Amino acid sequence: MKKNGYFILLMVGWCLFIFPSFGISAEGDIKLTQPSLSSNVSIEKAFSERRSLRTYKNEPLTLNELSQLLWAGQGINDQAKGLRTAPSGMASYLLNLYAVALDVSGVPQGFYRYEPKKHELILISKGNRRDDIANARFSGPPPGASAEVASRMASHANPLVSAPLIFIITGDSSRGEAASYYLEAGHAAQNILLQCVSLGMGGVPMAGIDFDKLKKSLKLGDKEVGIYLIPVGKK
Ligand SMILES: Cc1cc2nc3c(=O)[nH]c(=O)nc-3n(C[C@H](O)[C@H](O)[C@H](O)COP(=O)(O)O)c2cc1C
């Protein structure tokens, strides 16, 4: 009896060592929680409150919040047909949605790809990737910007230095036209931003990014086109 007790304890210890926390596979992939299909915030209220947010409360996000935002962006909402929360020309789904987890409770820091069919995050690389990402932001105004735009931009904080979570949306140029994946990205990004409002969060869609630099540091494929970075966090 005593021997059995020791054996069970040993097995539990071994499992805890191999699978350090619930929902994380041996490869480091994250099993996400099921999305909630209701909230106290109406879609109209979300429209009325959405605003780009560039500074965030210093507070970790939860796995539920991360799961909900990924589902809003590219999740499956019709299992039988494999259709998603955001529309796609001819349902060709040309986007990849990535999450850079920097401060999400229970989720090790790292760069992950969202897998809609399994509702999972696939680990691409471990560790804190904040510097690689924050350094890819263009600091000055775009060529030809008016003085008014330039001065507004100068007043913006860099949201990439404090966001607990940053989404990256890329388009797959090997499977479709640029017009299709750029339009699709707008739909997915707006879903994420409206979902943020309903979770008491905020974010900002960013295209002023040196995606060539970012692609190199994150080792993204040649055929992937960087479209948006979306840092998000609590209000
Ligand atoms: C295509 C696009 C690109 C954008 N790129 C950036 C960006 O690189 N950096 C940034 O701080 N905001 C960026 N924004 C956010 C806009 O600055 C913001 O939407 C605008 O100032 C209006 O403010 P609001 O979103 O609060 O209504 C972008 C928005 C869009 C639609």
PDB file of C-alpha atoms and ligand atoms in Angstrom:
ATOM      1  CA  MET A   1       0.000   0.000   0.000  1.00  0.00           C
ATOM      2  CA  LYS A   2       2.775   2.412   1.051  1.00  0.00           C
ATOM      3  CA  LYS A   3       4.742   1.445  -2.082  1.00  0.00           C
ATOM      4  CA  ASN A   4       1.710   2.269  -4.290  1.00  0.00           C
ATOM      5  CA  GLY A   5       1.387   5.678  -2.620  1.00  0.00           C
ATOM      6  CA  TYR A   6       5.017   6.537  -3.404  1.00  0.00           C
ATOM      7  CA  PHE A   7       4.556   5.372  -6.996  1.00  0.00           C
ATOM      8  CA  ILE A   8       1.464   7.602  -7.501  1.00  0.00           C
ATOM      9  CA  LEU A   9       3.293  10.592  -5.983  1.00  0.00           C
ATOM     10  CA  LEU A  10       6.247   9.953  -8.297  1.00  0.00           C
ATOM     11  CA  MET A  11       3.968   9.795 -11.352  1.00  0.00           C
ATOM     12  CA  VAL A  12       2.168  13.029 -10.390  1.00  0.00           C
ATOM     13  CA  GLY A  13       5.533  14.760  -9.901  1.00  0.00           C
ATOM     14  CA  TRP A  14       6.761  13.491 -13.266  1.00  0.00           C
ATOM     15  CA  CYS A  15       3.586  14.725 -15.016  1.00  0.00           C
ATOM     16  CA  LEU A  16       3.927  18.154 -13.384  1.00  0.00           C
ATOM     17  CA  PHE A  17       7.527  18.311 -14.578  1.00  0.00           C
ATOM     18  CA  ILE A  18       6.684  17.296 -18.152  1.00  0.00           C
ATOM     19  CA  PHE A  19       3.426  19.328 -18.391  1.00  0.00           C
ATOM     20  CA  PRO A  20       4.160  22.336 -16.159  1.00  0.00           C
ATOM     21  CA  SER A  21       0.626  23.721 -16.260  1.00  0.00           C
ATOM     22  CA  PHE A  22      -2.784  22.633 -17.432  1.00  0.00           C
ATOM     23  CA  GLY A  23      -3.469  23.209 -21.124  1.00  0.00           C
ATOM     24  CA  ILE A  24       0.184  23.278 -22.274  1.00  0.00           C
ATOM     25  CA  SER A  25       1.435  20.372 -24.387  1.00  0.00           C
ATOM     26  CA  ALA A  26       4.920  18.911 -24.146  1.00  0.00           C
ATOM     27  CA  GLU A  27       5.793  20.972 -27.294  1.00  0.00           C
ATOM     28  CA  GLY A  28       4.646  24.183 -25.587  1.00  0.00           C
ATOM     29  CA  ASP A  29       1.388  24.537 -27.556  1.00  0.00           C
ATOM     30  CA  ILE A  30      -1.505  26.153 -25.680  1.00  0.00           C
ATOM     31  CA  LYS A  31      -4.976  24.634 -25.521  1.00  0.00           C
ATOM     32  CA  LEU A  32      -7.313  27.656 -25.478  1.00  0.00           C
ATOM     33  CA  THR A  33     -10.537  27.967 -23.503  1.00  0.00           C
ATOM     34  CA  GLN A  34     -13.892  27.908 -25.258  1.00  0.00           C
ATOM     35  CA  PRO A  35     -15.172  31.365 -26.269  1.00  0.00           C
ATOM     36  CA  SER A  36     -18.078  32.982 -24.513  1.00  0.00           C
ATOM     37  CA  LEU A  37     -21.018  33.678 -26.827  1.00  0.00           C
ATOM     38  CA  SER A  38     -22.596  36.416 -24.725  1.00  0.00           C
ATOM     39  CA  SER A  39     -21.608  39.543 -22.802  1.00  0.00           C
ATOM     40  CA  ASN A  40     -23.089  42.594 -21.091  1.00  0.00           C
ATOM     41  CA  VAL A  41     -21.747  44.915 -23.809  1.00  0.00           C
ATOM     42  CA  SER A  42     -23.975  45.268 -26.876  1.00  0.00           C
ATOM     43  CA  ILE A  43     -22.419  45.561 -30.315  1.00  0.00           C
ATOM     44  CA  GLU A  44     -23.760  49.148 -30.437  1.00  0.00           C
ATOM     45  CA  LYS A  45     -22.005  50.003 -27.175  1.00  0.00           C
ATOM     46  CA  ALA A  46     -18.793  48.496 -28.524  1.00  0.00           C
ATOM     47  CA  PHE A  47     -19.086  50.712 -31.634  1.00  0.00           C
ATOM     48  CA  SER A  48     -19.686  53.780 -29.490  1.00  0.00           C
ATOM     49  CA  GLU A  49     -16.696  53.083 -27.208  1.00  0.00           C
ATOM     50  CA  ARG A  50     -14.052  51.801 -29.622  1.00  0.00           C
ATOM     51  CA  ARG A  51     -11.019  54.087 -29.606  1.00  0.00           C
ATOM     52  CA  SER A  52      -7.388  53.330 -30.368  1.00  0.00           C
ATOM     53  CA  LEU A  53      -5.589  52.697 -27.081  1.00  0.00           C
ATOM     54  CA  ARG A  54      -1.790  53.013 -26.915  1.00  0.00           C
ATOM     55  CA  THR A  55      -1.062  52.762 -23.193  1.00  0.00           C
ATOM     56  CA  TYR A  56      -2.236  49.915 -21.005  1.00  0.00           C
ATOM     57  CA  LYS A  57      -2.799  49.090 -17.373  1.00  0.00           C
ATOM     58  CA  ASN A  58       0.131  47.151 -15.960  1.00  0.00           C
ATOM     59  CA  GLU A  59      -1.948  44.022 -15.459  1.00  0.00           C
ATOM     60  CA  PRO A  60      -1.629  40.540 -16.934  1.00  0.00           C
ATOM     61  CA  LEU A  61      -4.317  39.250 -19.274  1.00  0.00           C
ATOM     62  CA  THR A  62      -6.046  35.938 -18.630  1.00  0.00           C
ATOM     63  CA  LEU A  63      -6.083  32.830 -20.800  1.00  0.00           C
ATOM     64  CA  ASN A  64      -9.840  33.386 -21.286  1.00  0.00           C
ATOM     65  CA  GLU A  65      -9.220  36.899 -22.629  1.00  0.00           C
ATOM     66  CA  LEU A  66      -6.489  35.669 -24.974  1.00  0.00           C
ATOM     67  CA  SER A  67      -8.742  32.814 -26.187  1.00  0.00           C
ATOM     68  CA  GLN A  68     -11.714  35.113 -26.729  1.00  0.00           C
ATOM     69  CA  LEU A  69      -9.677  37.639 -28.752  1.00  0.00           C
ATOM     70  CA  LEU A  70      -8.173  34.961 -30.999  1.00  0.00           C
ATOM     71  CA  TRP A  71     -11.601  33.454 -31.590  1.00  0.00           C
ATOM     72  CA  ALA A  72     -13.026  36.907 -32.417  1.00  0.00           C
ATOM     73  CA  GLY A  73     -10.221  37.445 -34.942  1.00  0.00           C
ATOM     74  CA  GLN A  74     -10.138  34.128 -36.785  1.00  0.00           C
ATOM     75  CA  GLY A  75     -12.054  31.522 -34.775  1.00  0.00           C
ATOM     76  CA  ILE A  76     -14.348  28.910 -36.251  1.00  0.00           C
ATOM     77  CA  ASN A  77     -18.043  29.690 -35.735  1.00  0.00           C
ATOM     78  CA  ASP A  78     -19.427  26.917 -37.946  1.00  0.00           C
ATOM     79  CA  GLN A  79     -17.646  23.662 -37.187  1.00  0.00           C
ATOM     80  CA  ALA A  80     -19.445  21.665 -39.886  1.00  0.00           C
ATOM     81  CA  LYS A  81     -18.394  24.001 -42.698  1.00  0.00           C
ATOM     82  CA  GLY A  82     -15.183  25.313 -41.121  1.00  0.00           C
ATOM     83  CA  LEU A  83     -16.334  28.926 -41.493  1.00  0.00           C
ATOM     84  CA  ARG A  84     -14.890  31.693 -39.316  1.00  0.00           C
ATOM     85  CA  THR A  85     -15.908  34.766 -37.296  1.00  0.00           C
ATOM     86  CA  ALA A  86     -14.401  37.084 -39.976  1.00  0.00           C
ATOM     87  CA  PRO A  87     -15.462  36.853 -43.631  1.00  0.00           C
ATOM     88  CA  SER A  88     -13.064  35.783 -46.373  1.00  0.00           C
ATOM     89  CA  GLY A  89     -13.363  36.060 -50.182  1.00  0.00           C
ATOM     90  CA  MET A  90     -14.544  32.635 -51.391  1.00  0.00           C
ATOM     91  CA  ALA A  91     -13.824  31.338 -47.863  1.00  0.00           C
ATOM     92  CA  SER A  92     -10.175  30.972 -48.864  1.00  0.00           C
ATOM     93  CA  TYR A  93      -8.859  32.243 -45.480  1.00  0.00           C
ATOM     94  CA  LEU A  94      -5.608  33.849 -46.510  1.00  0.00           C
ATOM     95  CA  LEU A  95      -4.561  35.154 -43.093  1.00  0.00           C
ATOM     96  CA  ASN A  96      -2.260  33.938 -40.371  1.00  0.00           C
ATOM     97  CA  LEU A  97      -2.982  35.306 -36.917  1.00  0.00           C
ATOM     98  CA  TYR A  98      -0.048  35.271 -34.499  1.00  0.00           C
ATOM     99  CA  ALA A  99       0.050  36.122 -30.808  1.00  0.00           C
ATOM    100  CA  VAL A 100       3.096  37.468 -29.029  1.00  0.00           C
ATOM    101  CA  ALA A 101       2.402  36.651 -25.386  1.00  0.00           C
ATOM    102  CA  LEU A 102       4.286  38.974 -23.041  1.00  0.00           C
ATOM    103  CA  ASP A 103       2.129  39.042 -19.920  1.00  0.00           C
ATOM    104  CA  VAL A 104      -0.698  36.514 -20.025  1.00  0.00           C
ATOM    105  CA  SER A 105      -1.273  34.482 -16.844  1.00  0.00           C
ATOM    106  CA  GLY A 106      -0.398  30.820 -17.313  1.00  0.00           C
ATOM    107  CA  VAL A 107       0.966  31.351 -20.842  1.00  0.00           C
ATOM    108  CA  PRO A 108       4.770  31.305 -21.150  1.00  0.00           C
ATOM    109  CA  GLN A 109       6.192  34.302 -23.001  1.00  0.00           C
ATOM    110  CA  GLY A 110       6.628  33.481 -26.662  1.00  0.00           C
ATOM    111  CA  PHE A 111       5.610  33.826 -30.263  1.00  0.00           C
ATOM    112  CA  TYR A 112       2.665  31.618 -31.231  1.00  0.00           C
ATOM    113  CA  ARG A 113       0.520  30.935 -34.322  1.00  0.00           C
ATOM    114  CA  TYR A 114      -3.235  30.567 -33.896  1.00  0.00           C
ATOM    115  CA  GLU A 115      -4.627  27.333 -35.302  1.00  0.00           C
ATOM    116  CA  PRO A 116      -8.389  28.012 -35.790  1.00  0.00           C
ATOM    117  CA  LYS A 117      -9.398  24.372 -36.440  1.00  0.00           C
ATOM    118  CA  LYS A 118      -8.025  23.181 -33.117  1.00  0.00           C
ATOM    119  CA  HIS A 119      -8.541  26.514 -31.311  1.00  0.00           C
ATOM    120  CA  GLU A 120      -4.938  26.232 -30.118  1.00  0.00           C
ATOM    121  CA  LEU A 121      -1.790  28.318 -30.090  1.00  0.00           C
ATOM    122  CA  ILE A 122       1.179  26.610 -31.700  1.00  0.00           C
ATOM    123  CA  LEU A 123       4.504  27.649 -30.175  1.00  0.00           C
ATOM    124  CA  ILE A 124       6.941  29.011 -32.746  1.00  0.00           C
ATOM    125  CA  SER A 125       9.620  30.420 -30.453  1.00  0.00           C
ATOM    126  CA  LYS A 126       9.956  30.859 -26.716  1.00  0.00           C
ATOM    127  CA  GLY A 127      10.928  33.958 -24.788  1.00  0.00           C
ATOM    128  CA  ASN A 128      10.335  37.685 -24.605  1.00  0.00           C
ATOM    129  CA  ARG A 129      10.189  39.038 -28.182  1.00  0.00           C
ATOM    130  CA  ARG A 130       9.217  42.607 -27.176  1.00  0.00           C
ATOM    131  CA  ASP A 131      12.421  44.329 -28.319  1.00  0.00           C
ATOM    132  CA  ASP A 132      12.345  42.721 -31.790  1.00  0.00           C
ATOM    133  CA  ILE A 133       8.808  43.930 -32.233  1.00  0.00           C
ATOM    134  CA  ALA A 134       8.994  47.398 -30.657  1.00  0.00           C
ATOM    135  CA  ASN A 135      12.088  48.174 -32.759  1.00  0.00           C
ATOM    136  CA  ALA A 136      10.194  47.476 -35.973  1.00  0.00           C
ATOM    137  CA  ARG A 137       7.891  50.495 -35.480  1.00  0.00           C
ATOM    138  CA  PHE A 138       8.571  53.412 -37.846  1.00  0.00           C
ATOM    139  CA  SER A 139       9.130  56.379 -35.560  1.00  0.00           C
ATOM    140  CA  GLY A 140       8.610  59.342 -37.914  1.00  0.00           C
ATOM    141  CA  PRO A 141       5.574  60.324 -39.974  1.00  0.00           C
ATOM    142  CA  PRO A 142       5.127  58.687 -43.413  1.00  0.00           C
ATOM    143  CA  PRO A 143       6.500  60.609 -46.432  1.00  0.00           C
ATOM    144  CA  GLY A 144       4.108  63.368 -47.503  1.00  0.00           C
ATOM    145  CA  ALA A 145       2.264  63.527 -44.151  1.00  0.00           C
ATOM    146  CA  SER A 146       0.775  66.947 -43.365  1.00  0.00           C
ATOM    147  CA  ALA A 147       2.121  68.970 -40.422  1.00  0.00           C
ATOM    148  CA  GLU A 148      -1.113  68.235 -38.558  1.00  0.00           C
ATOM    149  CA  VAL A 149      -0.770  64.450 -39.007  1.00  0.00           C
ATOM    150  CA  ALA A 150       2.941  64.594 -38.121  1.00  0.00           C
ATOM    151  CA  SER A 151       2.243  66.459 -34.879  1.00  0.00           C
ATOM    152  CA  ARG A 152      -0.616  64.087 -33.928  1.00  0.00           C
ATOM    153  CA  MET A 153       1.647  61.097 -34.562  1.00  0.00           C
ATOM    154  CA  ALA A 154       4.451  62.612 -32.502  1.00  0.00           C
ATOM    155  CA  SER A 155       2.088  62.732 -29.517  1.00  0.00           C
ATOM    156  CA  HIS A 156       1.363  58.993 -29.707  1.00  0.00           C
ATOM    157  CA  ALA A 157       3.070  56.686 -27.223  1.00  0.00           C
ATOM    158  CA  ASN A 158       4.666  53.555 -28.683  1.00  0.00           C
ATOM    159  CA  PRO A 159       2.079  50.935 -27.634  1.00  0.00           C
ATOM    160  CA  LEU A 160       4.495  48.095 -28.381  1.00  0.00           C
ATOM    161  CA  VAL A 161       6.644  48.861 -25.336  1.00  0.00           C
ATOM    162  CA  SER A 162       3.903  48.205 -22.773  1.00  0.00           C
ATOM    163  CA  ALA A 163       1.277  45.902 -24.330  1.00  0.00           C
ATOM    164  CA  PRO A 164       0.906  42.540 -22.547  1.00  0.00           C
ATOM    165  CA  LEU A 165      -0.195  40.953 -25.819  1.00  0.00           C
ATOM    166  CA  ILE A 166       0.515  41.798 -29.465  1.00  0.00           C
ATOM    167  CA  PHE A 167      -1.280  40.220 -32.405  1.00  0.00           C
ATOM    168  CA  ILE A 168       0.353  40.014 -35.809  1.00  0.00           C
ATOM    169  CA  ILE A 169      -1.728  39.527 -38.935  1.00  0.00           C
ATOM    170  CA  THR A 170      -0.055  38.366 -42.120  1.00  0.00           C
ATOM    171  CA  GLY A 171      -1.460  37.416 -45.540  1.00  0.00           C
ATOM    172  CA  ASP A 172      -0.437  34.342 -47.516  1.00  0.00           C
ATOM    173  CA  SER A 173       0.653  35.637 -50.937  1.00  0.00           C
ATOM    174  CA  SER A 174       1.102  32.077 -52.267  1.00  0.00           C
ATOM    175  CA  ARG A 175      -2.653  31.459 -52.129  1.00  0.00           C
ATOM    176  CA  GLY A 176      -4.329  34.733 -53.067  1.00  0.00           C
ATOM    177  CA  GLU A 177      -4.266  38.336 -54.232  1.00  0.00           C
ATOM    178  CA  ALA A 178      -3.031  41.209 -52.084  1.00  0.00           C
ATOM    179  CA  ALA A 179      -6.421  42.954 -52.309  1.00  0.00           C
ATOM    180  CA  SER A 180      -8.085  39.872 -50.799  1.00  0.00           C
ATOM    181  CA  TYR A 181      -5.795  39.419 -47.827  1.00  0.00           C
ATOM    182  CA  TYR A 182      -5.580  43.141 -47.025  1.00  0.00           C
ATOM    183  CA  LEU A 183      -9.381  43.407 -46.980  1.00  0.00           C
ATOM    184  CA  GLU A 184      -9.688  40.218 -44.949  1.00  0.00           C
ATOM    185  CA  ALA A 185      -7.193  41.574 -42.402  1.00  0.00           C
ATOM    186  CA  GLY A 186      -9.382  44.663 -41.884  1.00  0.00           C
ATOM    187  CA  HIS A 187     -12.330  42.461 -40.934  1.00  0.00           C
ATOM    188  CA  ALA A 188     -10.280  40.327 -38.552  1.00  0.00           C
ATOM    189  CA  ALA A 189      -8.649  43.365 -36.939  1.00  0.00           C
ATOM    190  CA  GLN A 190     -11.980  45.105 -36.347  1.00  0.00           C
ATOM    191  CA  ASN A 191     -13.369  41.945 -34.724  1.00  0.00           C
ATOM    192  CA  ILE A 192     -10.404  41.902 -32.321  1.00  0.00           C
ATOM    193  CA  LEU A 193     -10.761  45.619 -31.536  1.00  0.00           C
ATOM    194  CA  LEU A 194     -14.513  45.394 -30.855  1.00  0.00           C
ATOM    195  CA  GLN A 195     -13.993  42.277 -28.747  1.00  0.00           C
ATOM    196  CA  CYS A 196     -11.440  44.292 -26.752  1.00  0.00           C
ATOM    197  CA  VAL A 197     -14.121  46.847 -25.883  1.00  0.00           C
ATOM    198  CA  SER A 198     -16.429  44.155 -24.583  1.00  0.00           C
ATOM    199  CA  LEU A 199     -13.599  42.796 -22.378  1.00  0.00           C
ATOM    200  CA  GLY A 200     -12.756  46.206 -20.859  1.00  0.00           C
ATOM    201  CA  MET A 201      -9.635  46.376 -22.991  1.00  0.00           C
ATOM    202  CA  GLY A 202      -8.336  48.407 -25.894  1.00  0.00           C
ATOM    203  CA  GLY A 203      -5.869  48.121 -28.739  1.00  0.00           C
ATOM    204  CA  VAL A 204      -4.654  49.809 -31.894  1.00  0.00           C
ATOM    205  CA  PRO A 205      -4.181  48.485 -35.439  1.00  0.00           C
ATOM    206  CA  MET A 206      -0.661  49.410 -36.618  1.00  0.00           C
ATOM    207  CA  ALA A 207       0.583  49.391 -40.192  1.00  0.00           C
ATOM    208  CA  GLY A 208       3.508  51.789 -39.633  1.00  0.00           C
ATOM    209  CA  ILE A 209       5.828  48.832 -39.158  1.00  0.00           C
ATOM    210  CA  ASP A 210       8.998  47.706 -40.889  1.00  0.00           C
ATOM    211  CA  PHE A 211       7.600  44.286 -41.728  1.00  0.00           C
ATOM    212  CA  ASP A 212      10.743  43.172 -43.596  1.00  0.00           C
ATOM    213  CA  LYS A 213      12.771  43.668 -40.415  1.00  0.00           C
ATOM    214  CA  LEU A 214      10.074  41.983 -38.308  1.00  0.00           C
ATOM    215  CA  LYS A 215       9.766  39.023 -40.662  1.00  0.00           C
ATOM    216  CA  LYS A 216      13.516  38.423 -40.431  1.00  0.00           C
ATOM    217  CA  SER A 217      13.636  38.553 -36.646  1.00  0.00           C
ATOM    218  CA  LEU A 218      10.553  36.346 -36.244  1.00  0.00           C
ATOM    219  CA  LYS A 219      11.652  34.030 -39.096  1.00  0.00           C
ATOM    220  CA  LEU A 220       8.364  34.269 -40.987  1.00  0.00           C
ATOM    221  CA  GLY A 221       8.032  32.635 -44.414  1.00  0.00           C
ATOM    222  CA  ASP A 222       8.966  34.385 -47.691  1.00  0.00           C
ATOM    223  CA  LYS A 223       5.395  34.317 -48.948  1.00  0.00           C
ATOM    224  CA  GLU A 224       3.939  35.929 -45.844  1.00  0.00           C
ATOM    225  CA  VAL A 225       3.057  39.598 -46.118  1.00  0.00           C
ATOM    226  CA  GLY A 226       2.969  41.598 -42.883  1.00  0.00           C
ATOM    227  CA  ILE A 227      -0.251  43.615 -42.637  1.00  0.00           C
ATOM    228  CA  TYR A 228      -0.998  44.643 -39.072  1.00  0.00           C
ATOM    229  CA  LEU A 229       0.381  44.594 -35.571  1.00  0.00           C
ATOM    230  CA  ILE A 230      -2.339  44.942 -32.930  1.00  0.00           C
ATOM    231  CA  PRO A 231      -1.050  45.581 -29.407  1.00  0.00           C
ATOM    232  CA  VAL A 232      -3.831  45.156 -26.812  1.00  0.00           C
ATOM    233  CA  GLY A 233      -4.180  45.471 -23.047  1.00  0.00           C
ATOM    234  CA  LYS A 234      -6.441  46.472 -20.173  1.00  0.00           C
ATOM    235  CA  LYS A 235      -7.801  50.028 -20.081  1.00  0.00           C
TER     236      LYS A 235
HETATM  237  C1  LIG B   1      -4.593  51.167 -41.884  1.00  0.00           C
HETATM  238  C2  LIG B   1      -4.318  51.762 -40.528  1.00  0.00           C
HETATM  239  C3  LIG B   1      -3.016  51.885 -40.096  1.00  0.00           C
HETATM  240  C4  LIG B   1      -2.733  52.408 -38.832  1.00  0.00           C
HETATM  241  N1  LIG B   1      -1.437  52.446 -38.390  1.00  0.00           N
HETATM  242  C5  LIG B   1      -1.167  52.946 -37.184  1.00  0.00           C
HETATM  243  C6  LIG B   1       0.175  52.948 -36.691  1.00  0.00           C
HETATM  244  O1  LIG B   1       1.095  52.500 -37.359  1.00  0.00           O
HETATM  245  N2  LIG B   1       0.410  53.456 -35.469  1.00  0.00           N
HETATM  246  C7  LIG B   1      -0.604  53.941 -34.671  1.00  0.00           C
HETATM  247  O2  LIG B   1      -0.313  54.381 -33.566  1.00  0.00           O
HETATM  248  N3  LIG B   1      -1.888  53.947 -35.101  1.00  0.00           N
HETATM  249  C8  LIG B   1      -2.201  53.454 -36.324  1.00  0.00           C
HETATM  250  N4  LIG B   1      -3.501  53.405 -36.759  1.00  0.00           N
HETATM  251  C9  LIG B   1      -4.571  53.910 -35.895  1.00  0.00           C
HETATM  252  C10 LIG B   1      -5.030  55.304 -36.331  1.00  0.00           C
HETATM  253  O3  LIG B   1      -4.053  56.262 -35.990  1.00  0.00           O
HETATM  254  C11 LIG B   1      -6.381  55.637 -35.632  1.00  0.00           C
HETATM  255  O4  LIG B   1      -7.347  54.702 -36.036  1.00  0.00           O
HETATM  256  C12 LIG B   1      -6.839  57.045 -35.963  1.00  0.00           C
HETATM  257  O5  LIG B   1      -6.000  58.008 -35.382  1.00  0.00           O
HETATM  258  C13 LIG B   1      -8.290  57.293 -35.495  1.00  0.00           C
HETATM  259  O6  LIG B   1      -8.371  57.125 -34.090  1.00  0.00           O
HETATM  260  P1  LIG B   1      -9.325  56.034 -33.414  1.00  0.00           P
HETATM  261  O7  LIG B   1      -8.914  54.681 -33.904  1.00  0.00           O
HETATM  262  O8  LIG B   1      -9.123  56.212 -31.933  1.00  0.00           O
HETATM  263  O9  LIG B   1     -10.732  56.322 -33.816  1.00  0.00           O
HETATM  264  C14 LIG B   1      -3.810  52.854 -37.999  1.00  0.00           C
HETATM  265  C15 LIG B   1      -5.124  52.727 -38.440  1.00  0.00           C
HETATM  266  C16 LIG B   1      -5.373  52.155 -39.680  1.00  0.00           C
HETATM  267  C17 LIG B   1      -6.815  51.972 -40.128  1.00  0.00           C
END
